[in-house]
Amino acid sequence: MQKFDPLADLDPAAYAPFRDPRDYILSWTDQIWIEKGLGRLGEHYADDIKVHTAYGETYDFEHVLTNSVQKMSAFPNGGGGSGEDVVWEQRGPMGFISSHRVLKTGTNLGHWTYGPPTGRNWISRTIAHCVVQDGKVVEEWLVRDEYAVLQSLGIDPEQVAADMVRASPVTGETLAITDDTPAFAGSYPEPAKEGISGKRPDRFQPECDTIVAMYNEVWNRKRFDRVSAYCDSKVVCHTVRMHRAQGIDGYQQQIIDLLAAFPDGRIEVRDLVVCQSDELGMRIAAIWTLHGTYSGVPLYGPTTGKPVKIMGAAHFEMKDGKILREWRLFDEIAVMAQIIGARPAAA
């Protein structure tokens, strides 16, 4: 296994006053959410931060702050969740990319975007894929499992998705996802060399090639029989709605079930981050998009024959060059909103 010092070429000022980028992310999360130092967000985020979600784009710090106040009121015991992992990699002498996977829990004790308090507990995962430059987060790709939240709170996901057709929860405007939407715009033919977060360091090429090849062969070419070439026999995949699949058969079926709804679906890997440590081994984070036509099985209600765009994030743990664990997230509510918006009744 390739050995290297990930901090060797990174200026300590990029993550000061913390020990390393992992400590930077986890400590800031605790200070803001656990200790409720919400006003310190300005120390952590740039004023003109760009946040990309499956619902749209925002380009200012104030939006992050106001949304955070509302969520802290709705879930006063929720905190920032439990940081499961931080997969990070250098981007220049004063920058790094951090892919932070969080397991979130809380009790809905206050009013929120979706209505009055339900008094119910919820659990879900989030992956925040952030570019940190000169000590501040300047750009973020945020992927939440919003369906799991609504399901836990007893709120109808389809109704929420229908409401989002009229107004995006991010921008407040009519939900409109196009090829020009920044989260989906452009193409990155060699994400192992350069992706949405910038140019990668020249290392871990074989590991990156493995992940890209898996998506191309298993997902895009529908060679589900090739899962065993990329995954350990004991592979475990954690995905949306807190579902879990184990073993080659379970891993295959998760992919088949999603693509059955979008039979022509194709995944494009748009960013890769590789992090190796003696304690946690080899981990790889990916941002991907899936473009497909909702023309297969009616997984999300009656099919439309219309295109759908999905923004997803994944974390992989590798063992002997194969995938041992994967955490795969995408926002099903954003998917459902696109589908509902394409139906004649919605128009």
CSV table of C-alpha atoms in Angstrom, one decimal:
chain,number,residue,atom,x,y,z
A,1,MET,CA,0.0,0.0,0.0
A,2,GLN,CA,1.3,3.4,-0.9
A,3,LYS,CA,2.5,5.4,2.1
A,4,PHE,CA,2.7,9.1,2.3
A,5,ASP,CA,2.3,12.0,4.7
A,6,PRO,CA,-1.0,13.8,3.7
A,7,LEU,CA,0.1,16.9,5.6
A,8,ALA,CA,3.5,17.2,4.1
A,9,ASP,CA,2.6,19.8,1.4
A,10,LEU,CA,-0.3,21.5,3.2
A,11,ASP,CA,0.4,24.7,5.0
A,12,PRO,CA,-0.8,24.4,8.7
A,13,ALA,CA,-2.5,27.8,8.3
A,14,ALA,CA,-5.1,26.0,6.0
A,15,TYR,CA,-6.6,24.2,9.0
A,16,ALA,CA,-5.3,26.3,12.0
A,17,PRO,CA,-5.7,26.2,14.9
A,18,PHE,CA,-6.6,22.5,14.7
A,19,ARG,CA,-4.4,19.5,14.4
A,20,ASP,CA,-5.3,18.5,10.8
A,21,PRO,CA,-8.3,18.9,8.4
A,22,ARG,CA,-10.2,16.1,10.1
A,23,ASP,CA,-10.0,17.9,13.4
A,24,TYR,CA,-10.9,21.2,11.7
A,25,ILE,CA,-14.2,19.7,10.4
A,26,LEU,CA,-15.2,17.8,13.6
A,27,SER,CA,-14.2,20.6,16.0
A,28,TRP,CA,-16.1,23.2,14.0
A,29,THR,CA,-19.2,21.0,13.9
A,30,ASP,CA,-19.1,20.6,17.7
A,31,GLN,CA,-18.6,24.4,18.3
A,32,ILE,CA,-21.4,25.4,16.1
A,33,TRP,CA,-24.0,22.7,16.8
A,34,ILE,CA,-23.2,20.9,20.0
A,35,GLU,CA,-22.2,24.1,21.9
A,36,LYS,CA,-24.8,26.1,19.9
A,37,GLY,CA,-22.2,28.7,18.8
A,38,LEU,CA,-24.3,29.4,15.7
A,39,GLY,CA,-22.9,33.0,15.4
A,40,ARG,CA,-19.5,31.6,14.8
A,41,LEU,CA,-20.6,30.3,11.4
A,42,GLY,CA,-18.9,33.4,9.9
A,43,GLU,CA,-15.6,32.2,11.2
A,44,HIS,CA,-16.1,28.9,9.4
A,45,TYR,CA,-17.9,29.9,6.1
A,46,ALA,CA,-16.9,32.5,3.5
A,47,ASP,CA,-19.3,35.4,3.0
A,48,ASP,CA,-19.9,34.4,-0.6
A,49,ILE,CA,-20.1,30.6,0.0
A,50,LYS,CA,-21.6,28.6,-2.8
A,51,VAL,CA,-23.9,25.7,-1.7
A,52,HIS,CA,-25.1,23.2,-4.2
A,53,THR,CA,-28.0,20.9,-3.4
A,54,ALA,CA,-30.5,18.8,-5.4
A,55,TYR,CA,-33.0,21.7,-5.1
A,56,GLY,CA,-30.9,24.6,-6.3
A,57,GLU,CA,-28.0,26.9,-5.4
A,58,THR,CA,-27.4,29.5,-2.8
A,59,TYR,CA,-24.5,32.0,-2.8
A,60,ASP,CA,-24.3,33.7,0.5
A,61,PHE,CA,-23.5,33.1,4.2
A,62,GLU,CA,-26.7,34.7,5.4
A,63,HIS,CA,-28.7,31.9,3.8
A,64,VAL,CA,-26.7,29.3,5.7
A,65,LEU,CA,-27.2,31.1,9.0
A,66,THR,CA,-31.0,31.6,8.7
A,67,ASN,CA,-31.6,28.0,7.7
A,68,SER,CA,-29.4,26.8,10.6
A,69,VAL,CA,-31.4,28.9,13.1
A,70,GLN,CA,-34.7,27.4,11.9
A,71,LYS,CA,-33.3,23.9,12.2
A,72,MET,CA,-31.9,24.5,15.6
A,73,SER,CA,-35.3,25.7,16.8
A,74,ALA,CA,-37.1,22.7,15.3
A,75,PHE,CA,-34.6,20.1,16.7
A,76,PRO,CA,-33.2,21.6,19.9
A,77,ASN,CA,-31.7,18.3,21.0
A,78,GLY,CA,-30.4,17.5,17.5
A,79,GLY,CA,-27.0,19.1,17.6
A,80,GLY,CA,-24.9,18.6,14.5
A,81,GLY,CA,-25.2,14.8,14.6
A,82,SER,CA,-22.4,12.3,15.0
A,83,GLY,CA,-19.5,12.7,12.6
A,84,GLU,CA,-18.9,9.2,11.2
A,85,ASP,CA,-16.0,10.1,9.0
A,86,VAL,CA,-14.1,12.9,7.3
A,87,VAL,CA,-12.5,11.9,4.0
A,88,TRP,CA,-10.1,14.8,3.1
A,89,GLU,CA,-7.5,15.5,0.5
A,90,GLN,CA,-5.3,18.5,-0.3
A,91,ARG,CA,-6.2,21.1,-3.0
A,92,GLY,CA,-3.2,23.4,-3.2
A,93,PRO,CA,-0.9,24.6,-0.4
A,94,MET,CA,-3.7,26.4,1.5
A,95,GLY,CA,-6.7,24.3,0.6
A,96,PHE,CA,-8.3,20.9,1.0
A,97,ILE,CA,-11.5,19.1,0.1
A,98,SER,CA,-13.4,17.6,3.0
A,99,SER,CA,-16.2,15.0,2.6
A,100,HIS,CA,-17.9,14.8,6.0
A,101,ARG,CA,-20.4,12.0,6.6
A,102,VAL,CA,-22.8,12.7,9.5
A,103,LEU,CA,-25.4,10.5,11.2
A,104,LYS,CA,-28.1,12.9,12.4
A,105,THR,CA,-30.7,12.3,15.1
A,106,GLY,CA,-33.1,14.6,17.0
A,107,THR,CA,-36.6,15.2,18.2
A,108,ASN,CA,-39.0,17.5,16.4
A,109,LEU,CA,-39.9,19.8,19.3
A,110,GLY,CA,-40.4,23.1,17.4
A,111,HIS,CA,-41.9,24.5,14.3
A,112,TRP,CA,-40.1,23.8,11.0
A,113,THR,CA,-40.3,24.2,7.3
A,114,TYR,CA,-42.7,21.3,7.2
A,115,GLY,CA,-45.1,22.5,9.9
A,116,PRO,CA,-45.8,22.3,13.6
A,117,PRO,CA,-43.8,20.0,15.9
A,118,THR,CA,-44.5,16.3,15.7
A,119,GLY,CA,-42.7,15.3,18.9
A,120,ARG,CA,-41.2,12.4,17.0
A,121,ASN,CA,-37.6,11.3,16.7
A,122,TRP,CA,-35.8,11.1,13.4
A,123,ILE,CA,-32.5,9.7,12.1
A,124,SER,CA,-30.8,10.2,8.7
A,125,ARG,CA,-27.4,10.7,7.1
A,126,THR,CA,-25.9,13.7,5.4
A,127,ILE,CA,-22.7,14.1,3.3
A,128,ALA,CA,-21.2,17.6,3.1
A,129,HIS,CA,-18.5,17.8,0.4
A,130,CYS,CA,-16.7,21.0,1.0
A,131,VAL,CA,-13.8,23.0,-0.5
A,132,VAL,CA,-11.9,24.7,2.3
A,133,GLN,CA,-9.6,27.5,1.2
A,134,ASP,CA,-7.5,29.7,3.5
A,135,GLY,CA,-9.3,28.4,6.6
A,136,LYS,CA,-12.9,28.8,5.4
A,137,VAL,CA,-15.4,26.8,3.5
A,138,VAL,CA,-15.9,28.5,0.2
A,139,GLU,CA,-18.0,25.9,-1.7
A,140,GLU,CA,-20.1,22.9,-0.6
A,141,TRP,CA,-22.1,20.1,-2.3
A,142,LEU,CA,-24.7,19.0,0.2
A,143,VAL,CA,-26.5,15.7,0.0
A,144,ARG,CA,-29.2,14.8,2.5
A,145,ASP,CA,-31.5,11.7,2.9
A,146,GLU,CA,-34.6,13.9,3.4
A,147,TYR,CA,-36.9,11.0,2.8
A,148,ALA,CA,-35.7,9.3,6.0
A,149,VAL,CA,-36.3,12.5,8.0
A,150,LEU,CA,-39.9,12.8,6.8
A,151,GLN,CA,-40.6,9.1,7.2
A,152,SER,CA,-39.4,9.3,10.8
A,153,LEU,CA,-41.6,12.3,11.6
A,154,GLY,CA,-44.7,10.8,10.0
A,155,ILE,CA,-44.9,13.5,7.3
A,156,ASP,CA,-46.0,12.5,3.8
A,157,PRO,CA,-43.0,12.6,1.5
A,158,GLU,CA,-45.1,12.8,-1.7
A,159,GLN,CA,-47.0,15.8,-0.4
A,160,VAL,CA,-43.7,17.5,0.5
A,161,ALA,CA,-42.3,16.7,-2.9
A,162,ALA,CA,-45.5,18.2,-4.5
A,163,ASP,CA,-45.1,21.4,-2.5
A,164,MET,CA,-41.5,21.6,-3.7
A,165,VAL,CA,-42.7,21.7,-7.3
A,166,ARG,CA,-44.1,25.2,-6.5
A,167,ALA,CA,-41.2,26.4,-4.4
A,168,SER,CA,-37.8,25.0,-3.8
A,169,PRO,CA,-36.9,24.9,-0.1
A,170,VAL,CA,-33.5,26.3,-1.0
A,171,THR,CA,-34.2,29.2,-3.2
A,172,GLY,CA,-37.9,29.8,-2.4
A,173,GLU,CA,-38.6,29.9,-6.2
A,174,THR,CA,-40.2,27.4,-8.5
A,175,LEU,CA,-38.1,24.2,-8.6
A,176,ALA,CA,-36.3,24.1,-12.0
A,177,ILE,CA,-33.3,21.8,-12.5
A,178,THR,CA,-31.7,22.1,-15.9
A,179,ASP,CA,-28.4,21.2,-17.6
A,180,ASP,CA,-27.2,24.7,-16.6
A,181,THR,CA,-27.9,24.1,-12.9
A,182,PRO,CA,-24.3,24.2,-11.4
A,183,ALA,CA,-24.7,20.9,-9.5
A,184,PHE,CA,-25.2,19.2,-12.9
A,185,ALA,CA,-23.5,21.5,-15.4
A,186,GLY,CA,-20.3,20.6,-17.3
A,187,SER,CA,-18.5,17.3,-17.5
A,188,TYR,CA,-15.4,15.9,-15.8
A,189,PRO,CA,-14.1,13.1,-18.0
A,190,GLU,CA,-11.1,12.3,-15.8
A,191,PRO,CA,-12.2,12.9,-12.1
A,192,ALA,CA,-9.1,11.1,-10.9
A,193,LYS,CA,-7.2,14.1,-12.2
A,194,GLU,CA,-9.6,16.9,-11.9
A,195,GLY,CA,-13.2,17.2,-10.6
A,196,ILE,CA,-15.6,19.8,-9.3
A,197,SER,CA,-13.3,20.5,-6.4
A,198,GLY,CA,-10.3,21.2,-8.6
A,199,LYS,CA,-7.1,19.3,-9.6
A,200,ARG,CA,-6.3,16.3,-7.5
A,201,PRO,CA,-2.8,15.4,-6.3
A,202,ASP,CA,-1.0,12.9,-8.4
A,203,ARG,CA,-1.5,9.9,-6.2
A,204,PHE,CA,-3.8,6.9,-5.7
A,205,GLN,CA,-4.6,6.6,-9.4
A,206,PRO,CA,-5.3,2.9,-9.2
A,207,GLU,CA,-7.8,3.3,-6.4
A,208,CYS,CA,-9.6,6.1,-8.3
A,209,ASP,CA,-9.6,4.0,-11.5
A,210,THR,CA,-11.3,1.2,-9.5
A,211,ILE,CA,-14.2,3.4,-8.4
A,212,VAL,CA,-14.7,5.0,-11.9
A,213,ALA,CA,-14.5,1.6,-13.5
A,214,MET,CA,-17.1,0.2,-11.1
A,215,TYR,CA,-19.6,2.9,-12.0
A,216,ASN,CA,-19.0,2.6,-15.7
A,217,GLU,CA,-19.1,-1.2,-15.8
A,218,VAL,CA,-21.7,-2.1,-13.2
A,219,TRP,CA,-24.0,0.9,-13.3
A,220,ASN,CA,-23.7,2.2,-16.9
A,221,ARG,CA,-23.1,-1.0,-18.8
A,222,LYS,CA,-25.5,-2.9,-16.5
A,223,ARG,CA,-22.9,-5.6,-15.8
A,224,PHE,CA,-24.3,-6.5,-12.4
A,225,ASP,CA,-22.4,-9.8,-12.6
A,226,ARG,CA,-19.2,-7.8,-12.3
A,227,VAL,CA,-20.0,-6.5,-8.7
A,228,SER,CA,-17.7,-9.3,-7.3
A,229,ALA,CA,-14.8,-7.9,-9.3
A,230,TYR,CA,-15.0,-4.6,-7.4
A,231,CYS,CA,-16.5,-5.6,-4.0
A,232,ASP,CA,-15.4,-7.8,-1.2
A,233,SER,CA,-17.6,-10.8,-0.6
A,234,LYS,CA,-18.6,-9.3,2.7
A,235,VAL,CA,-19.5,-5.9,1.3
A,236,VAL,CA,-22.1,-3.8,3.1
A,237,CYS,CA,-23.9,-0.8,1.6
A,238,HIS,CA,-25.8,1.7,3.7
A,239,THR,CA,-28.1,3.8,1.6
A,240,VAL,CA,-31.3,6.0,1.6
A,241,ARG,CA,-34.1,5.5,4.2
A,242,MET,CA,-31.5,3.9,6.4
A,243,HIS,CA,-31.6,0.8,4.3
A,244,ARG,CA,-28.7,-1.7,4.4
A,245,ALA,CA,-27.7,-4.4,2.0
A,246,GLN,CA,-25.0,-7.1,2.7
A,247,GLY,CA,-23.1,-9.3,0.4
A,248,ILE,CA,-22.7,-9.4,-3.3
A,249,ASP,CA,-26.4,-10.3,-4.0
A,250,GLY,CA,-27.7,-7.5,-1.8
A,251,TYR,CA,-25.3,-4.9,-3.3
A,252,GLN,CA,-26.4,-6.0,-6.8
A,253,GLN,CA,-30.1,-5.8,-6.0
A,254,GLN,CA,-29.8,-2.2,-4.6
A,255,ILE,CA,-28.4,-1.0,-7.9
A,256,ILE,CA,-30.8,-3.0,-10.0
A,257,ASP,CA,-33.8,-1.7,-8.1
A,258,LEU,CA,-32.9,1.9,-8.6
A,259,LEU,CA,-32.0,1.5,-12.3
A,260,ALA,CA,-35.2,-0.4,-12.9
A,261,ALA,CA,-37.0,3.0,-12.5
A,262,PHE,CA,-34.5,4.7,-14.8
A,263,PRO,CA,-33.5,2.0,-17.3
A,264,ASP,CA,-31.4,4.3,-19.4
A,265,GLY,CA,-29.7,5.9,-16.3
A,266,ARG,CA,-26.1,6.8,-16.5
A,267,ILE,CA,-23.8,7.8,-13.7
A,268,GLU,CA,-21.0,10.4,-14.1
A,269,VAL,CA,-18.4,10.7,-11.4
A,270,ARG,CA,-17.7,14.4,-10.8
A,271,ASP,CA,-15.3,14.4,-7.9
A,272,LEU,CA,-13.0,12.0,-6.1
A,273,VAL,CA,-11.3,12.3,-2.7
A,274,VAL,CA,-8.9,9.7,-1.4
A,275,CYS,CA,-7.8,9.5,2.2
A,276,GLN,CA,-5.5,6.9,3.7
A,277,SER,CA,-4.5,6.5,7.4
A,278,ASP,CA,-3.1,3.8,9.6
A,279,GLU,CA,-6.1,4.0,11.9
A,280,LEU,CA,-8.9,4.1,9.3
A,281,GLY,CA,-7.4,2.6,6.2
A,282,MET,CA,-8.2,3.5,2.7
A,283,ARG,CA,-11.4,5.6,2.1
A,284,ILE,CA,-12.7,7.3,-1.0
A,285,ALA,CA,-15.4,9.9,-1.4
A,286,ALA,CA,-17.2,10.6,-4.6
A,287,ILE,CA,-19.8,13.1,-5.9
A,288,TRP,CA,-21.8,11.7,-8.8
A,289,THR,CA,-24.8,12.5,-10.9
A,290,LEU,CA,-27.3,10.2,-12.5
A,291,HIS,CA,-29.2,11.2,-15.6
A,292,GLY,CA,-32.1,9.0,-16.7
A,293,THR,CA,-35.6,8.8,-17.9
A,294,TYR,CA,-38.4,7.9,-15.5
A,295,SER,CA,-39.8,5.2,-17.8
A,296,GLY,CA,-39.3,1.9,-15.9
A,297,VAL,CA,-40.9,0.5,-12.8
A,298,PRO,CA,-43.1,3.1,-10.9
A,299,LEU,CA,-40.8,3.3,-7.9
A,300,TYR,CA,-41.9,6.9,-7.3
A,301,GLY,CA,-45.5,6.7,-8.6
A,302,PRO,CA,-46.8,6.7,-12.2
A,303,THR,CA,-44.0,7.0,-14.7
A,304,THR,CA,-43.6,10.1,-16.9
A,305,GLY,CA,-41.1,9.2,-19.6
A,306,LYS,CA,-39.4,12.5,-18.7
A,307,PRO,CA,-35.7,13.0,-17.7
A,308,VAL,CA,-34.6,13.2,-14.1
A,309,LYS,CA,-31.3,14.4,-12.7
A,310,ILE,CA,-30.0,12.9,-9.4
A,311,MET,CA,-27.1,14.3,-7.4
A,312,GLY,CA,-25.5,11.7,-5.2
A,313,ALA,CA,-22.6,11.2,-2.8
A,314,ALA,CA,-20.8,8.1,-1.7
A,315,HIS,CA,-18.1,7.1,0.8
A,316,PHE,CA,-16.2,3.8,0.2
A,317,GLU,CA,-14.0,1.9,2.6
A,318,MET,CA,-11.5,-0.3,0.7
A,319,LYS,CA,-9.9,-3.6,1.6
A,320,ASP,CA,-7.2,-5.1,-0.6
A,321,GLY,CA,-8.3,-3.0,-3.5
A,322,LYS,CA,-12.0,-3.8,-3.2
A,323,ILE,CA,-15.0,-2.1,-1.7
A,324,LEU,CA,-15.8,-3.4,1.8
A,325,ARG,CA,-18.3,-0.7,2.8
A,326,GLU,CA,-20.2,1.9,1.0
A,327,TRP,CA,-22.5,4.8,2.2
A,328,ARG,CA,-24.6,5.9,-0.8
A,329,LEU,CA,-26.8,9.0,-0.5
A,330,PHE,CA,-29.1,11.0,-2.7
A,331,ASP,CA,-32.2,13.0,-2.0
A,332,GLU,CA,-35.3,11.1,-3.0
A,333,ILE,CA,-37.6,14.1,-2.3
A,334,ALA,CA,-35.8,16.1,-5.0
A,335,VAL,CA,-36.2,13.1,-7.4
A,336,MET,CA,-39.9,12.9,-6.6
A,337,ALA,CA,-40.4,16.6,-7.0
A,338,GLN,CA,-39.0,16.4,-10.6
A,339,ILE,CA,-41.3,13.5,-11.4
A,340,ILE,CA,-44.4,15.2,-10.0
A,341,GLY,CA,-43.5,18.4,-11.8
A,342,ALA,CA,-43.3,16.5,-15.1
A,343,ARG,CA,-46.9,15.1,-14.8
A,344,PRO,CA,-49.6,16.9,-16.8
A,345,ALA,CA,-51.7,17.7,-13.6
A,346,ALA,CA,-48.7,19.6,-12.1
A,347,ALA,CA,-48.3,21.6,-15.3
